Every structure is written in C-alpha cells, then in structure tokens.
Short mmCIF file of C-alpha atoms and ligand atoms in Angstrom, two decimals:
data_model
loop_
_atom_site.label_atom_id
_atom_site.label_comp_id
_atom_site.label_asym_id
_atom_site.label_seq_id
_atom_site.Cartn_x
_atom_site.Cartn_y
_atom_site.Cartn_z
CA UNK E 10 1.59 133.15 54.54
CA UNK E 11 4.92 134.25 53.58
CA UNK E 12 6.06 131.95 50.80
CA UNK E 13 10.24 133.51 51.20
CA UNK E 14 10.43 132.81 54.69
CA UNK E 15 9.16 129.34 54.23
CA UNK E 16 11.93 128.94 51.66
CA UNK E 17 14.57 130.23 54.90
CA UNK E 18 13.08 127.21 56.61
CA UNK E 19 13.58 124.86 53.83
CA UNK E 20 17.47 126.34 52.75
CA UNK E 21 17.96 125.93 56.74
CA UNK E 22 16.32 121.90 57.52
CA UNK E 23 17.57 120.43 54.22
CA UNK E 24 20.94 121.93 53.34
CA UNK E 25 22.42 119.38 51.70
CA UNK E 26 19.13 119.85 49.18
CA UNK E 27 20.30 121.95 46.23
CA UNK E 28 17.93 121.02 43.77
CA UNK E 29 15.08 123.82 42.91
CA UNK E 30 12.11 124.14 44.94
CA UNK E 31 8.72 124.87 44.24
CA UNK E 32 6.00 126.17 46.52
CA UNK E 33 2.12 125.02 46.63
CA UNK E 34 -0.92 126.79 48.31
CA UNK E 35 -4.35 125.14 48.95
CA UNK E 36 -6.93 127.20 50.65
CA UNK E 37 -9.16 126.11 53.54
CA UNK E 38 -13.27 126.42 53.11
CA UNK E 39 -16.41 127.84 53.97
CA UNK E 40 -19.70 126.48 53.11
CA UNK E 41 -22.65 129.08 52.99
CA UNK E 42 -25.33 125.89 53.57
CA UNK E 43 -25.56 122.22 52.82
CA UNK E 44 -23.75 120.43 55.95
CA UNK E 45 -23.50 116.36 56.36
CA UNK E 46 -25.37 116.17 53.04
CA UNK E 47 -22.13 115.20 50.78
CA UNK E 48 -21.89 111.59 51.80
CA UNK E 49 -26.05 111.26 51.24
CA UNK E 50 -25.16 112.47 47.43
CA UNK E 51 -26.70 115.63 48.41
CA UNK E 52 -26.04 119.64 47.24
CA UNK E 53 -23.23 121.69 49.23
CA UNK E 54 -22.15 125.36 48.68
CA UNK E 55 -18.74 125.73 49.67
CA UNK E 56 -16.28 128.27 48.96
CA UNK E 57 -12.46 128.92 49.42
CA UNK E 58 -11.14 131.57 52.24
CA UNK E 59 -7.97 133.07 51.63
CA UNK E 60 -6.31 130.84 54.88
CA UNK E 61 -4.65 128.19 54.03
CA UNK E 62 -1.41 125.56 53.81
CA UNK E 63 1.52 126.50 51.64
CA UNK E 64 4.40 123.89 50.86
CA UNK E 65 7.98 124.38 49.98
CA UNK E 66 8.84 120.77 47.89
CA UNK E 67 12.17 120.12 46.18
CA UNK E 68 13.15 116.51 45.03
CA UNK E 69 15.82 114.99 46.93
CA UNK E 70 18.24 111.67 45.40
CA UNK E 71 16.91 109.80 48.83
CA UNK E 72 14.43 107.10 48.45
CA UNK E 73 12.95 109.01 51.04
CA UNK E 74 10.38 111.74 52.44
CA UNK E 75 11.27 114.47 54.75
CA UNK E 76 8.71 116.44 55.90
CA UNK E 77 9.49 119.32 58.72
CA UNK E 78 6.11 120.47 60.16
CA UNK E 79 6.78 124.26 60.72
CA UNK E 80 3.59 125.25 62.64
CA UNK E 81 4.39 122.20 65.13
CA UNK E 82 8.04 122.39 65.11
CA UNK E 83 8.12 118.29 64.02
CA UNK E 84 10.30 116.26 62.00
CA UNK E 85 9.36 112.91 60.18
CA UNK E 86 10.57 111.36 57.63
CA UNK E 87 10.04 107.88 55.83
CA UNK E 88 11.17 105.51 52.95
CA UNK E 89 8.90 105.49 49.51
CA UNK E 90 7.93 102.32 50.24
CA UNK E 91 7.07 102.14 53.50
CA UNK E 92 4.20 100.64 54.09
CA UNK E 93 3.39 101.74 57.84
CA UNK E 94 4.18 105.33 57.17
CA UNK E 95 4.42 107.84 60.39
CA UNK E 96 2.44 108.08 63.44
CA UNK E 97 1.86 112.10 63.95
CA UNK E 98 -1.34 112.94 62.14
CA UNK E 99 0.25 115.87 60.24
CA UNK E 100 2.39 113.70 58.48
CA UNK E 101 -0.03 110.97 57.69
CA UNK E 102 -1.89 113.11 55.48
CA UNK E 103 1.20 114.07 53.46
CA UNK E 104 2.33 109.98 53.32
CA UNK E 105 -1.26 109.14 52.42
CA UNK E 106 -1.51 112.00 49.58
CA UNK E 107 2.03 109.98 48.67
CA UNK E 108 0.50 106.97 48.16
CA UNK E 109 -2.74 107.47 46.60
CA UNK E 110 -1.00 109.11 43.78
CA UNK E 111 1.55 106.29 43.54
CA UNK E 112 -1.64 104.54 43.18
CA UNK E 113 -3.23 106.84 40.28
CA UNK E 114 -0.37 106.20 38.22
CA UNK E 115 2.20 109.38 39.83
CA UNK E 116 5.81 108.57 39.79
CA UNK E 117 6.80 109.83 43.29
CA UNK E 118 10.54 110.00 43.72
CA UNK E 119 12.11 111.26 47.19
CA UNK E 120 11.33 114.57 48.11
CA UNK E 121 12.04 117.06 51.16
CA UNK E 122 9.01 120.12 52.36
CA UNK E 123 8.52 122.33 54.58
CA UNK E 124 4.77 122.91 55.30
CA UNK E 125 2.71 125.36 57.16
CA UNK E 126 -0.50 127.18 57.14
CA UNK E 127 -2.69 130.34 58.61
CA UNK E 128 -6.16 128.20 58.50
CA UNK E 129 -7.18 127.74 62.50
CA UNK E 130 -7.10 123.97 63.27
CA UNK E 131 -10.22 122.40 64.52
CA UNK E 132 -12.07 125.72 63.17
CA UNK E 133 -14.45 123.93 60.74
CA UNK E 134 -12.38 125.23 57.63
CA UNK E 135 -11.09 122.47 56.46
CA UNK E 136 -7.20 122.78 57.56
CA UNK E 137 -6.81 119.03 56.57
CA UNK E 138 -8.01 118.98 53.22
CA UNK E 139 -5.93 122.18 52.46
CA UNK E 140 -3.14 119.94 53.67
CA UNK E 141 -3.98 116.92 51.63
CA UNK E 142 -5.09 119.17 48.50
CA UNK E 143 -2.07 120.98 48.79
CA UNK E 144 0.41 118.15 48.45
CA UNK E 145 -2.03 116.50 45.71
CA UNK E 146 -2.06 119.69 43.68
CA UNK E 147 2.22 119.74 44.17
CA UNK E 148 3.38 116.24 43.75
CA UNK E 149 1.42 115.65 40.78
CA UNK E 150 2.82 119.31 39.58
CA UNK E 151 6.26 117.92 40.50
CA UNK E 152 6.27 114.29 39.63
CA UNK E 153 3.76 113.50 36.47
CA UNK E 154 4.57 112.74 33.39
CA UNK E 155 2.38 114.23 30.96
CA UNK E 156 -0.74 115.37 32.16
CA UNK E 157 -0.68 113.90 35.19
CA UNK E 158 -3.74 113.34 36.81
CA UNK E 159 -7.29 115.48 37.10
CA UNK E 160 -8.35 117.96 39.44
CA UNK E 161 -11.29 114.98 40.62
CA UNK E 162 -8.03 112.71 40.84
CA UNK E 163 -6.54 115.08 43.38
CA UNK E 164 -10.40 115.38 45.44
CA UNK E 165 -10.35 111.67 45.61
CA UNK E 166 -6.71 111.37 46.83
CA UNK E 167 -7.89 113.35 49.66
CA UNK E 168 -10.37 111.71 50.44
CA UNK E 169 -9.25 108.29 50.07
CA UNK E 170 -5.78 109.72 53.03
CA UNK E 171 -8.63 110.90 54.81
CA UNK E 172 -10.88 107.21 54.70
CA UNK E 173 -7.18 104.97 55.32
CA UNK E 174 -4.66 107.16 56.56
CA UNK E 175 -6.93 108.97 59.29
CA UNK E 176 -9.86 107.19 59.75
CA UNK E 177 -12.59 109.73 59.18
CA UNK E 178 -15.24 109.19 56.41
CA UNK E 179 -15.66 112.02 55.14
CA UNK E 180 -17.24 113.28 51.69
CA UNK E 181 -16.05 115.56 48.98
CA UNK E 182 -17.10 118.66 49.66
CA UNK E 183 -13.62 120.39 51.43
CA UNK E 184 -10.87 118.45 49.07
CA UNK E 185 -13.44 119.34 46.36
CA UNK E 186 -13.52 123.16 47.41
CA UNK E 187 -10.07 123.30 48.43
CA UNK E 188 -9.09 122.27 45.14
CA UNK E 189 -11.99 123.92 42.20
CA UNK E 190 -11.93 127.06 44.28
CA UNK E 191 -11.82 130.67 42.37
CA UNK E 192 -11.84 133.88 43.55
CA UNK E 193 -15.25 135.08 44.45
CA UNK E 194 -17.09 132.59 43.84
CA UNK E 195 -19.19 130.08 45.62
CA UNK E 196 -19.85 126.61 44.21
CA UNK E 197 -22.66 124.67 43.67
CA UNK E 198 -21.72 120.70 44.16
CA UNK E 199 -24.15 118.17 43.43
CA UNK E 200 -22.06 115.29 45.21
CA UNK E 201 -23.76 112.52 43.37
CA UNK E 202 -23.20 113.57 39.81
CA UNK E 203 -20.07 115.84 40.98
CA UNK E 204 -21.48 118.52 38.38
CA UNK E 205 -20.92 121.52 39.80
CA UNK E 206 -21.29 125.46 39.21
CA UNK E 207 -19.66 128.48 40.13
CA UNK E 208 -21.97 131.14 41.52
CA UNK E 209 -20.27 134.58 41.97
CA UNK E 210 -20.80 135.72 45.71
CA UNK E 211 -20.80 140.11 46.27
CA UNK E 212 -24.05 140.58 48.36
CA UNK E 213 -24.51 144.13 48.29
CA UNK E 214 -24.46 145.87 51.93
CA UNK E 215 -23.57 142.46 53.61
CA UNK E 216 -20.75 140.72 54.71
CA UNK E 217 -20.01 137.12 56.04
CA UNK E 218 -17.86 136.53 58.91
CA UNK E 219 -16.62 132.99 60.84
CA UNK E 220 -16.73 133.82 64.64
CA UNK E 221 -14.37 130.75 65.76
CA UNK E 222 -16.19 129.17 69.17
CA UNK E 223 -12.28 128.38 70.00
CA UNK E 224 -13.48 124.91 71.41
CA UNK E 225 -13.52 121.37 69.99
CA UNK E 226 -15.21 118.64 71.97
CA UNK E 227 -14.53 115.93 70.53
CA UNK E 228 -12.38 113.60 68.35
CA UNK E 229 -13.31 114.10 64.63
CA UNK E 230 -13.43 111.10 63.93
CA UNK E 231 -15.89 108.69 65.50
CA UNK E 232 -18.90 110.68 66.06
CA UNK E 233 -18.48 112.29 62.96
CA UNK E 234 -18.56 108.08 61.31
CA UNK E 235 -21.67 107.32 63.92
CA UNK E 236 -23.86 109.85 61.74
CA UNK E 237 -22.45 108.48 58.80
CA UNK E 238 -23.78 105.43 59.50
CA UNK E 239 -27.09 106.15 61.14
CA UNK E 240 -27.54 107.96 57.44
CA UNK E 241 -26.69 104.43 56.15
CA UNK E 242 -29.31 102.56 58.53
CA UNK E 243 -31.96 104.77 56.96
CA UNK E 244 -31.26 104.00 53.49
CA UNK E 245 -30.86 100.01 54.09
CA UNK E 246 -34.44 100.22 55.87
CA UNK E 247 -35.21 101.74 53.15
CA UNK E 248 -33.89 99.28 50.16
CA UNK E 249 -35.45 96.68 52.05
CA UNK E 250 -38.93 98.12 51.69
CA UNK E 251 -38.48 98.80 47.77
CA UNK E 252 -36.15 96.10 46.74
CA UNK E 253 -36.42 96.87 43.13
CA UNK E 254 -36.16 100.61 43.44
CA UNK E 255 -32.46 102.45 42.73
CA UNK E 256 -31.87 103.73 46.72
CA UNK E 257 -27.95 104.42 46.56
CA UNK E 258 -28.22 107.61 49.68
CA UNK E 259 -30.62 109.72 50.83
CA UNK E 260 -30.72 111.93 48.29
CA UNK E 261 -32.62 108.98 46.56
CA UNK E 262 -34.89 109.27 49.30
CA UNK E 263 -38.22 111.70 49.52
CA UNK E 264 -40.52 112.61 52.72
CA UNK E 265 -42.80 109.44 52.31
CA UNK E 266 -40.20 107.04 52.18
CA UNK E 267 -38.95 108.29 55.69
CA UNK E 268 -42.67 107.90 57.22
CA UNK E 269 -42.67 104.18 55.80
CA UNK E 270 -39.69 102.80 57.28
CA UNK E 271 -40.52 104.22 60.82
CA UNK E 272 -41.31 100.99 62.32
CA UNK E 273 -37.76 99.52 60.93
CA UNK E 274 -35.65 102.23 62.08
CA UNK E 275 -34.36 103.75 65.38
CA UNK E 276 -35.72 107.03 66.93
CA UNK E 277 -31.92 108.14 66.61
CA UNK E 278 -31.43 107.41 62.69
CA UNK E 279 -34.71 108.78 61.81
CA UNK E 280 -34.17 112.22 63.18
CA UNK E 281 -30.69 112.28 61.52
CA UNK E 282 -32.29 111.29 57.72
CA UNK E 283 -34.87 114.47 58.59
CA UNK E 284 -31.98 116.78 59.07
CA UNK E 285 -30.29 115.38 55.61
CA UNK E 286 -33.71 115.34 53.93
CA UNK E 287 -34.21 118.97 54.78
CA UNK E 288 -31.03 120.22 54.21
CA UNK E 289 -31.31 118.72 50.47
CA UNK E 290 -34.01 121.29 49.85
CA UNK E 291 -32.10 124.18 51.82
CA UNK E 292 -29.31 123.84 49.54
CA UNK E 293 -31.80 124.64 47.30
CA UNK E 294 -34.00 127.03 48.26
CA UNK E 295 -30.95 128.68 49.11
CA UNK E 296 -29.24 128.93 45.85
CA UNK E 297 -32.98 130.69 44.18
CA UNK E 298 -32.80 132.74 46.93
CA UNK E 299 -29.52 134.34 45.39
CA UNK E 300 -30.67 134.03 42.37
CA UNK E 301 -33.31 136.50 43.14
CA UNK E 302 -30.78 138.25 45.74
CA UNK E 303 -33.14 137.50 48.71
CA UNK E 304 -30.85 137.40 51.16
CA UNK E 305 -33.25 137.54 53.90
CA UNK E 306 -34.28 134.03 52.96
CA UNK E 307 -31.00 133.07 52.67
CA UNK E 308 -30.22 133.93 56.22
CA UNK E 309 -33.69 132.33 57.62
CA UNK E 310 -32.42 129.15 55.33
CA UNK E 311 -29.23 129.09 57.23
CA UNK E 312 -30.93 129.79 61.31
CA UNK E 313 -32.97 126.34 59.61
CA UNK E 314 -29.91 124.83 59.47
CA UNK E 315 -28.66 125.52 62.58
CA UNK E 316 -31.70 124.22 64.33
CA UNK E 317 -31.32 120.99 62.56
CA UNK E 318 -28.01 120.52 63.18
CA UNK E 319 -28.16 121.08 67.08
CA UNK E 320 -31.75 119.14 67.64
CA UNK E 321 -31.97 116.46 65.02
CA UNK E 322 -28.10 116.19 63.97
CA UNK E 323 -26.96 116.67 67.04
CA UNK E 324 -23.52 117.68 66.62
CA UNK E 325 -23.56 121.31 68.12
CA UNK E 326 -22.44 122.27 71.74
CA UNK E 327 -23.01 124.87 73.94
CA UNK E 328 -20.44 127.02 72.89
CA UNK E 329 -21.79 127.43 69.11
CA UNK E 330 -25.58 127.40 70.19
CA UNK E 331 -24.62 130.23 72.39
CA UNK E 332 -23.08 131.83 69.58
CA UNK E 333 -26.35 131.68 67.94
CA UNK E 334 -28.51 132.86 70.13
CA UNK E 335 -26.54 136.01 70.37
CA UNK E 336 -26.57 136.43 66.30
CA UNK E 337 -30.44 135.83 66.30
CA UNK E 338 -30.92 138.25 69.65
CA UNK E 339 -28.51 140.91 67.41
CA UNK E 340 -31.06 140.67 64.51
CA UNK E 341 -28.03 138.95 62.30
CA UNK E 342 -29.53 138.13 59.01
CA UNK E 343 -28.01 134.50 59.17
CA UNK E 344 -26.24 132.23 61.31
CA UNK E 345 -25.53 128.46 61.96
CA UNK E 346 -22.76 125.89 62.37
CA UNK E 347 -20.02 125.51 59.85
CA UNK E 348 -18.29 122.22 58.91
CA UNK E 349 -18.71 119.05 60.91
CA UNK E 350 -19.80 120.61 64.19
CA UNK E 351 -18.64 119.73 67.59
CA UNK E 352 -17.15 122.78 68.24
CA UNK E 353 -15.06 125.64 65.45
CA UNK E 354 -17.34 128.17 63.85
CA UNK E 355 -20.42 129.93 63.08
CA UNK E 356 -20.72 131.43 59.44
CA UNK E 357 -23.01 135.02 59.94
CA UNK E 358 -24.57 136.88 57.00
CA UNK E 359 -24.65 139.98 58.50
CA UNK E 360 -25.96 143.37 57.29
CA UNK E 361 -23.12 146.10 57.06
CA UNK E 362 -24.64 148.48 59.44
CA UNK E 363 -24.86 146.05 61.78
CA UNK E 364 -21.91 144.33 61.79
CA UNK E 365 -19.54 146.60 64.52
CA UNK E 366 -22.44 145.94 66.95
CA UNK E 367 -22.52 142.20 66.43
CA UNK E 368 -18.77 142.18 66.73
CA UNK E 369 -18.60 143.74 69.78
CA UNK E 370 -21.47 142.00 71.16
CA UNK E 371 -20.81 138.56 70.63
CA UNK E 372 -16.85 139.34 71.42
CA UNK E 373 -18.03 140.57 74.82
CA UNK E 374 -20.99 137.74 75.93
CA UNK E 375 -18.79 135.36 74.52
CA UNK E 376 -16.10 136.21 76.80
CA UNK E 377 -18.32 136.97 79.75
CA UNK E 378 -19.85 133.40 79.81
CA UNK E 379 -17.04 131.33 78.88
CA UNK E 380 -13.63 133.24 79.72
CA UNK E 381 -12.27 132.91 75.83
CA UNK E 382 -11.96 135.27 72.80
CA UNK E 383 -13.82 134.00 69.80
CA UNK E 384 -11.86 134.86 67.06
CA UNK E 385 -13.41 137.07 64.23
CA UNK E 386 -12.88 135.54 60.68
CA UNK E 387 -14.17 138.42 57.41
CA UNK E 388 -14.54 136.07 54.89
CA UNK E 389 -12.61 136.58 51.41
CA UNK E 390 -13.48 134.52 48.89
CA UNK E 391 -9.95 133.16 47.18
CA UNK E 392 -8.45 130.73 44.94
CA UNK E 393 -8.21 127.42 45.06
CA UNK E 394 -5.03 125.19 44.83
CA UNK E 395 -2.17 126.48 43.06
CA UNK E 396 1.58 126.74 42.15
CA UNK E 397 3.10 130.11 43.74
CA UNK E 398 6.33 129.45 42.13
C1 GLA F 429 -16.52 117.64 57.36
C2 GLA F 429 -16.32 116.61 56.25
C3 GLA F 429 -17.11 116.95 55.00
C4 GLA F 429 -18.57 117.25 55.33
C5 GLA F 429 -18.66 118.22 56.51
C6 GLA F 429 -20.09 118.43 56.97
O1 GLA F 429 -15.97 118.86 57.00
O2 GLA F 429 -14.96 116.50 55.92
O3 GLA F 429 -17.01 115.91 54.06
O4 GLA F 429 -19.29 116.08 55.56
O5 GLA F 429 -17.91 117.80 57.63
O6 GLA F 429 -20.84 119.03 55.99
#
C-alpha cells in the first residue's frame, strides 16, 4: 500500500479539507490452528500478514463523516449523530467503529478518509477487522483526550460493529490479531481469560503459504451464527445436567460431559461441540509441538483440523477440500482451512524443497478442475495496527 498516493486521493475528494492528515494501517491475519474455538473461550494462534487497510483521516469543521471507499470507487457520508448510519457494508464498519468509541468515552468530531487495502476480500484474512481495527486504532489516535482508550477497547469496538453494525457474531481472535500483532511473531490467545503470548515464528527450512480457493459460497453471516449457536445448544444441554457446575462455553466442557448430554442434544450440535472440543487440545498440542520444533506434528495437527472442519464443522467446500487433497497427495507437511470457511484459503506448512513443486502443482490441478487461478499468498509475519504518519 502506498500511503502518498492515498494522500493524492484524499488532497483530490476533500479539497476544501486543509487541516493535517494522518494515515493508519491495520494488518489482516493468519491463524496457524485453533478455528471456531474463540467464541467457546477456547485457544487461537493467529498472526498478522503484511496485507492490510491503510486510512488517510483529517478532521473536518462538518458535523459530519465522509468516507470515499478507494478500492470500490464509493462515496458515503453521514451526520455524527445519525442514528441509521449508511447502507454499503464498507461504510458500516467505519460508522460502527464511530460509534462504539463515542460509546467508550472518544470525543469524535467530523472527519473526512480515504480508505483502502491489499488484503483479498472474502480470503479468510480478516479484511474486515483490519478495516474496523484500523479506524479504532486512528480515531482514538486522533480524537482522545488523554490516554484514550486500550488496545482491548479497540478489539471490542470491533467486535461489538461487527455483532450490531453487520450482523455476524463473531469472536476476538482477528480484531484481537489485527490489533496486538508484531513482527514475527505468532500469538497465543486464550479467549476466555484474553491472556495472551507472543511466540516468535522462523521454522527453519519451511515456509507457510495461503493458496486463496478464489471462491466464497456463502453469506458470512448466517451460517457462520448457525454454528455459533449449535455450540450454544451444547453447552445449555449441558448446564441443565450440572446445574450447580460453572459451564459458561465449551471450553468449560471435557469429553464425558459431551457423551452425557447425547440423549438431549441433536446429531447436528453434537458433532459441532466434537470439532470445538478437539480443536481445544490442537491448539495445544500444537503450541508444544513448537516448543520442541516438531513441526511434523504441527502439520499432522493442522490435516486434524482440516478433517474436522469439513466432516464435523462442516463449513468447507469443494474447492478447499480439493485444495487439500492435493497438499496431502504433494507430501505438504500441513494443510487445512483458514478463517471461517466457506470458501478463501488454505494455510500450508510446507518444507522448502518442496515448495516450487507444490506451487506448480496445485496452481495447475487447481486450474484444470475448476477453470480459476488460486492465488499464492508467502506469508510475512508483520505488525499490527499503527500510525504511519
Ligand atoms: C471468523 C471470525 C472469528 C473466528 C473465525 C473462525 O474469522 O471472525 O471470530 O471465529 O472465523 O476461527
């Protein structure tokens, strides 16, 4: 992203703006393993790519946001206190960011940006939360007095324009990596305690790589919400069997308690709490596995994964089980779904002398069976949110 040609755009859209601007970055994510376990209170392993959403803001003397959309060539703008705010997505995520900090306390005046980004939409990386993180990270920068408000302040704003502003009910994991990311480094979230740790990520003689399926199947938002809740069915069942016991999520949940409430719950919601259940103790397993540098059982950790999420979670397609297939037939170390599922990426551990042949390989059958390019992501670890200038 080229933070002086953004700054054209801005001198060009909002002339009569001569007040200094600033300019904001927030990176997209990966996550090594730990998928759909955030909102069970669970253990994810994100990271922050180098892709992501820069914003040129300046305060304006309007009582007004304007808010040019450069990627989609799209205008909105609307009045501090509206109350509606607009209808194109893009800009709902920049009016919700507005009000959840008016709602921590934040000050917001009128302000003009210019926003746009290098993170593939609909790729699993988390191009929304960069968005959201982004403006967090830059109207608290711009409009606070004081200290303004935390870095966890920022997470929950995005989360919060993500839960009432877009209607998906998410977790924490991408605001929370978009946001605490750092430069070669993976982190360690346990999203019930939100203690975290930063786990510095050079495997020797491998590299990890995104191949981007290029397809999304469906809307985020709904079947995304249906696991969500079939997670919450479980745990009910469950609170209704041990009425005294602390059950908040899964993660409060062990093996046993699963096989008791199978009479109570639905074949559907059962297999989903066995994916979440295992995935706790990947997250796991995975993180002694570095720890020893035994990336071989990181990478069977991670085909684990996949499995789960295609037969139990069920929110693979064709496309990305394809994608595995070929990874597993190519003797890839590692490989499963990335992000929400339902199309994007795979994340691949791949050995270094292997990785030209998987390229080429996957680029080809990919194209052979279903006429499109994946795209090839190398993933560099970067930083997370942060004031360019
Ligand atoms: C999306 C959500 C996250 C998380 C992942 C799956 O990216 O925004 O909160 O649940 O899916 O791990």
């Amino acid at each position: 992203m080229d933070s002086p040609f953004l700054k054209s755009v801005f001198a060009d859209k909002f002339a009569d703006n001569t007040n200094d601007v600033s300019v904001y970055a927030s990176p997209g994510r990966i996550n090594l393993i730990g998928e759909h376990t955030d909102y069970n209170g669970g253990f994810v392993f994100p990271g922050t790519v180098e892709q992501g959403i820069m914003a040129v803001i300046a305060p304006n003397s309007l009582d007004r946001v304007r808010a040019y959309s450069l990627d989609l060539d799209d205008y909105a703008q609307w009045e501090l206190n509206d109350t509606e705010g607009p209808a194109a997505t893009c800009f709902r995520f920049v009016y919700g960011i507005m009000r959840e900090l008016k709602e921590r306390g934040i000050d917001i005046k009128g302000f003009d940006t210019v926003f746009a980004g290098d993170v593939p939409l609909g790729a699993g990386m988390s191009s929304s939360a960069a968005l959201e993180s982004c403006f967090a990270f830059g109207l608290n920068d711009l409009f606070k007095q004081g200290e303004g408000i935390s870095k966890w302040d920022m997470v929950l704003a995005g989360q919060a324009t993500e839960h009432k502003y877009i209607g998906t009910n998410c977790g924490i994991m991408d605001q929370f990596a978009s946001v605490f990311g750092k430069k070669g480094s993976l982190m360690r979230l346990d999203c019930r305690s939100r203690e975290f740790e930063y786990f510095p990520f050079a495997p020797q003689g491998y590299k990890l790589v995104l191949v981007n399926s290029c397809v999304k199947h469906e809307l985020a938002g709904s079947p995304y919400n249906d696991r969500r809740r079939s997670c919450e069915n479980v745990v009910k069942a469950i609170q209704s069997l041990y009425p005294d016991r602390q059950v908040e999520t899964l993660r409060d949940c062990t093996w046993d308690d699963l096989n008791k409430v199978k009479s109570l719950c639905t074949q559907e919601d059962l297999q989903r709490a066995t994916f979440v259940l295992g995935e706790k103790d990947r997250v796991l397993a995975v993180c002694d596995a570095l720890i020893r540098n035994d990336y071989e059982e990181v990478g069977r950790q991670m085909y684990l994964t996949h499995n789960g999420l295609s037969k139990d979670y069920e929110v693979s397609c064709e496309e990305l089980d394809f994608l595995n297939d070929i990874a597993k037939a190519c003797g890839v170390t590692g490989s499963r779904i990335m992000g929400g599922g339902f199309g994007g990426c795979t994340i691949n551990l791949v050995k270094d002398d292997m990785y030209d042949c998987f390229i080429q390989t996957v680029t080809e059958k990919y194209e052979g069976k279903y006429h499109i390019t994946p795209k090839i992501i190398n993933v560099v670890i970067g930083d997370g949110s942060r004031k360019i200038q």
